[in-house]
mmCIF file of C-alpha atoms in Angstrom:
data_model
loop_
_atom_site.group_PDB
_atom_site.id
_atom_site.type_symbol
_atom_site.label_atom_id
_atom_site.label_comp_id
_atom_site.label_asym_id
_atom_site.label_seq_id
_atom_site.Cartn_x
_atom_site.Cartn_y
_atom_site.Cartn_z
ATOM 1 C CA UNK A 1 -77.141 43.182 82.282
ATOM 2 C CA UNK A 2 -73.851 41.856 81.053
ATOM 3 C CA UNK A 3 -71.558 39.574 82.982
ATOM 4 C CA UNK A 4 -69.414 42.443 84.418
ATOM 5 C CA UNK A 5 -72.587 44.079 85.636
ATOM 6 C CA UNK A 6 -73.746 40.854 87.175
ATOM 7 C CA UNK A 7 -70.291 40.449 88.909
ATOM 8 C CA UNK A 8 -70.589 44.004 90.119
ATOM 9 C CA UNK A 9 -73.811 43.476 91.749
ATOM 10 C CA UNK A 10 -72.770 40.123 93.141
ATOM 11 C CA UNK A 11 -69.698 41.764 94.702
ATOM 12 C CA UNK A 12 -71.774 44.497 96.373
ATOM 13 C CA UNK A 13 -74.294 41.869 97.650
ATOM 14 C CA UNK A 14 -71.442 39.894 99.042
ATOM 15 C CA UNK A 15 -70.048 43.013 100.873
ATOM 16 C CA UNK A 16 -73.534 43.526 102.580
ATOM 17 C CA UNK A 17 -73.783 39.982 103.953
ATOM 18 C CA UNK A 18 -72.185 38.976 107.221
ATOM 19 C CA UNK A 19 -71.096 35.707 105.642
ATOM 20 C CA UNK A 20 -69.392 35.942 102.444
ATOM 21 C CA UNK A 21 -71.907 34.109 100.313
ATOM 22 C CA UNK A 22 -71.941 34.595 96.525
ATOM 23 C CA UNK A 23 -74.827 34.416 94.272
ATOM 24 C CA UNK A 24 -75.054 31.184 92.447
ATOM 25 C CA UNK A 25 -75.609 31.268 88.656
ATOM 26 C CA UNK A 26 -78.127 28.886 86.962
ATOM 27 C CA UNK A 27 -76.213 26.450 84.754
ATOM 28 C CA UNK A 28 -78.497 24.457 82.323
ATOM 29 C CA UNK A 29 -76.017 21.478 82.396
ATOM 30 C CA UNK A 30 -75.886 21.210 86.184
ATOM 31 C CA UNK A 31 -78.779 19.395 87.872
ATOM 32 C CA UNK A 32 -80.518 21.377 90.518
ATOM 33 C CA UNK A 33 -78.627 24.666 89.894
ATOM 34 C CA UNK A 34 -81.855 26.523 89.407
ATOM 35 C CA UNK A 35 -82.899 25.456 92.741
ATOM 36 C CA UNK A 36 -79.604 26.320 94.417
ATOM 37 C CA UNK A 37 -79.618 29.782 92.624
ATOM 38 C CA UNK A 38 -83.165 30.549 93.859
ATOM 39 C CA UNK A 39 -82.395 29.383 97.428
ATOM 40 C CA UNK A 40 -79.318 31.631 97.574
ATOM 41 C CA UNK A 41 -81.215 34.537 96.193
ATOM 42 C CA UNK A 42 -83.909 34.113 98.771
ATOM 43 C CA UNK A 43 -81.324 33.941 101.488
ATOM 44 C CA UNK A 44 -79.738 36.997 100.277
ATOM 45 C CA UNK A 45 -82.954 38.694 99.522
ATOM 46 C CA UNK A 46 -82.495 41.819 101.805
ATOM 47 C CA UNK A 47 -78.943 42.528 100.305
ATOM 48 C CA UNK A 48 -80.205 41.990 96.775
ATOM 49 C CA UNK A 49 -83.016 44.520 97.191
ATOM 50 C CA UNK A 50 -80.574 47.058 98.890
ATOM 51 C CA UNK A 51 -78.123 46.671 96.120
ATOM 52 C CA UNK A 52 -80.491 46.790 93.324
ATOM 53 C CA UNK A 53 -82.302 49.838 94.818
ATOM 54 C CA UNK A 54 -79.063 51.679 95.000
ATOM 55 C CA UNK A 55 -77.936 51.056 91.504
ATOM 56 C CA UNK A 56 -78.980 51.759 87.820
ATOM 57 C CA UNK A 57 -80.747 48.289 87.935
ATOM 58 C CA UNK A 58 -83.460 49.466 90.436
ATOM 59 C CA UNK A 59 -86.011 48.337 87.908
ATOM 60 C CA UNK A 60 -84.848 44.805 88.099
ATOM 61 C CA UNK A 61 -85.678 44.468 91.737
ATOM 62 C CA UNK A 62 -87.916 41.589 92.128
ATOM 63 C CA UNK A 63 -91.570 42.350 93.274
ATOM 64 C CA UNK A 64 -93.127 40.620 96.346
ATOM 65 C CA UNK A 65 -95.025 38.458 93.935
ATOM 66 C CA UNK A 66 -91.847 37.427 92.323
ATOM 67 C CA UNK A 67 -90.162 36.615 95.569
ATOM 68 C CA UNK A 68 -93.089 34.529 96.757
ATOM 69 C CA UNK A 69 -93.052 32.792 93.265
ATOM 70 C CA UNK A 70 -89.382 32.027 93.746
ATOM 71 C CA UNK A 71 -90.218 30.514 97.142
ATOM 72 C CA UNK A 72 -92.982 28.217 95.791
ATOM 73 C CA UNK A 73 -90.623 27.381 92.901
ATOM 74 C CA UNK A 74 -88.087 26.136 95.419
ATOM 75 C CA UNK A 75 -90.701 23.875 97.143
ATOM 76 C CA UNK A 76 -91.647 22.598 93.709
ATOM 77 C CA UNK A 77 -88.120 21.838 92.760
ATOM 78 C CA UNK A 78 -87.149 20.309 96.083
ATOM 79 C CA UNK A 79 -88.352 16.758 95.330
ATOM 80 C CA UNK A 80 -86.411 16.613 92.238
ATOM 81 C CA UNK A 81 -83.253 17.353 94.187
ATOM 82 C CA UNK A 82 -84.106 14.791 96.725
ATOM 83 C CA UNK A 83 -84.578 12.253 94.052
ATOM 84 C CA UNK A 84 -81.337 13.349 92.440
ATOM 85 C CA UNK A 85 -79.362 13.201 95.535
ATOM 86 C CA UNK A 86 -80.590 9.735 96.421
ATOM 87 C CA UNK A 87 -80.050 8.385 92.966
ATOM 88 C CA UNK A 88 -76.477 9.762 93.100
ATOM 89 C CA UNK A 89 -75.674 7.690 96.165
ATOM 90 C CA UNK A 90 -72.405 5.736 96.183
ATOM 91 C CA UNK A 91 -72.722 3.670 99.309
ATOM 92 C CA UNK A 92 -75.849 1.877 98.485
ATOM 93 C CA UNK A 93 -77.496 0.341 95.473
ATOM 94 C CA UNK A 94 -79.759 2.797 93.470
ATOM 95 C CA UNK A 95 -80.437 1.210 90.155
ATOM 96 C CA UNK A 96 -83.457 -0.675 91.523
ATOM 97 C CA UNK A 97 -84.917 2.646 92.822
ATOM 98 C CA UNK A 98 -84.722 4.501 89.422
ATOM 99 C CA UNK A 99 -87.996 3.406 87.888
ATOM 100 C CA UNK A 100 -89.703 3.796 91.212
ATOM 101 C CA UNK A 101 -88.570 7.339 91.565
ATOM 102 C CA UNK A 102 -89.389 8.365 87.952
ATOM 103 C CA UNK A 103 -92.916 6.803 88.334
ATOM 104 C CA UNK A 104 -93.565 8.657 91.493
ATOM 105 C CA UNK A 105 -92.477 12.134 89.955
ATOM 106 C CA UNK A 106 -94.483 11.534 86.733
ATOM 107 C CA UNK A 107 -97.643 10.604 88.744
ATOM 108 C CA UNK A 108 -97.123 13.590 91.088
ATOM 109 C CA UNK A 109 -96.723 15.974 87.929
ATOM 110 C CA UNK A 110 -99.587 14.421 86.046
ATOM 111 C CA UNK A 111 -102.201 14.703 88.957
ATOM 112 C CA UNK A 112 -104.751 17.404 89.323
ATOM 113 C CA UNK A 113 -103.004 18.764 92.402
ATOM 114 C CA UNK A 114 -99.571 18.686 93.962
ATOM 115 C CA UNK A 115 -98.895 16.067 96.520
ATOM 116 C CA UNK A 116 -99.274 17.376 100.088
ATOM 117 C CA UNK A 117 -95.757 16.579 101.128
ATOM 118 C CA UNK A 118 -94.439 18.971 98.409
ATOM 119 C CA UNK A 119 -95.838 21.716 100.794
ATOM 120 C CA UNK A 120 -96.936 23.982 98.007
ATOM 121 C CA UNK A 121 -99.951 25.020 99.958
ATOM 122 C CA UNK A 122 -102.259 24.477 96.976
ATOM 123 C CA UNK A 123 -105.136 22.078 96.333
ATOM 124 C CA UNK A 124 -104.698 22.666 92.620
ATOM 125 C CA UNK A 125 -101.734 23.090 90.227
ATOM 126 C CA UNK A 126 -103.676 26.049 88.478
ATOM 127 C CA UNK A 127 -103.884 27.982 91.501
ATOM 128 C CA UNK A 128 -99.946 28.235 91.699
ATOM 129 C CA UNK A 129 -97.820 31.033 90.036
ATOM 130 C CA UNK A 130 -97.713 30.619 86.141
ATOM 131 C CA UNK A 131 -94.023 29.950 86.299
ATOM 132 C CA UNK A 132 -94.635 26.698 88.326
ATOM 133 C CA UNK A 133 -97.484 25.749 86.016
ATOM 134 C CA UNK A 134 -95.331 26.226 82.944
ATOM 135 C CA UNK A 135 -92.342 24.397 84.306
ATOM 136 C CA UNK A 136 -94.510 21.607 85.664
ATOM 137 C CA UNK A 137 -95.987 21.075 82.127
ATOM 138 C CA UNK A 138 -92.503 20.999 80.547
ATOM 139 C CA UNK A 139 -91.113 18.651 82.947
ATOM 140 C CA UNK A 140 -94.189 16.350 82.836
ATOM 141 C CA UNK A 141 -94.212 16.270 78.936
ATOM 142 C CA UNK A 142 -90.465 15.590 78.853
ATOM 143 C CA UNK A 143 -90.519 12.896 81.414
ATOM 144 C CA UNK A 144 -93.748 11.212 80.001
ATOM 145 C CA UNK A 145 -92.251 11.223 76.478
ATOM 146 C CA UNK A 146 -89.057 9.323 77.864
ATOM 147 C CA UNK A 147 -90.700 6.950 80.330
ATOM 148 C CA UNK A 148 -94.168 5.428 80.537
ATOM 149 C CA UNK A 149 -94.970 4.757 84.249
ATOM 150 C CA UNK A 150 -96.816 1.424 83.108
ATOM 151 C CA UNK A 151 -93.603 0.129 81.670
ATOM 152 C CA UNK A 152 -91.512 1.130 84.651
ATOM 153 C CA UNK A 153 -93.094 -1.024 87.292
#
């Protein structure tokens, strides 16, 4: 699907919604853009399914399992957005919180199960959709290579 097709599908989805919401594109240089993109897709799920089912892209319609994985992925990414939003604060000092925030995220990612407050509904990382397991591994490996929690405290 090229950009003109993406824009056409996005225009059709926008016409079907009562509020004129646009789909959000993931941008690798924008923090949290994947989360925002998935949240908007889930919000517009009915319209997306309708538009794709009526188009030549019917084979791109996400399955129920893919929608559920997207919802779980939003729950997984939410703590990173919370951390980002807090650390971007301008009306309070955040420098002293950076190491603590990173340590909390690394320990959560490195544990055998997701923290309860992440609300992923799983007692084990391995029981979550593969996409979440893969993203968790990548983020954990990347954060661990940059910061050693023992050095941060």
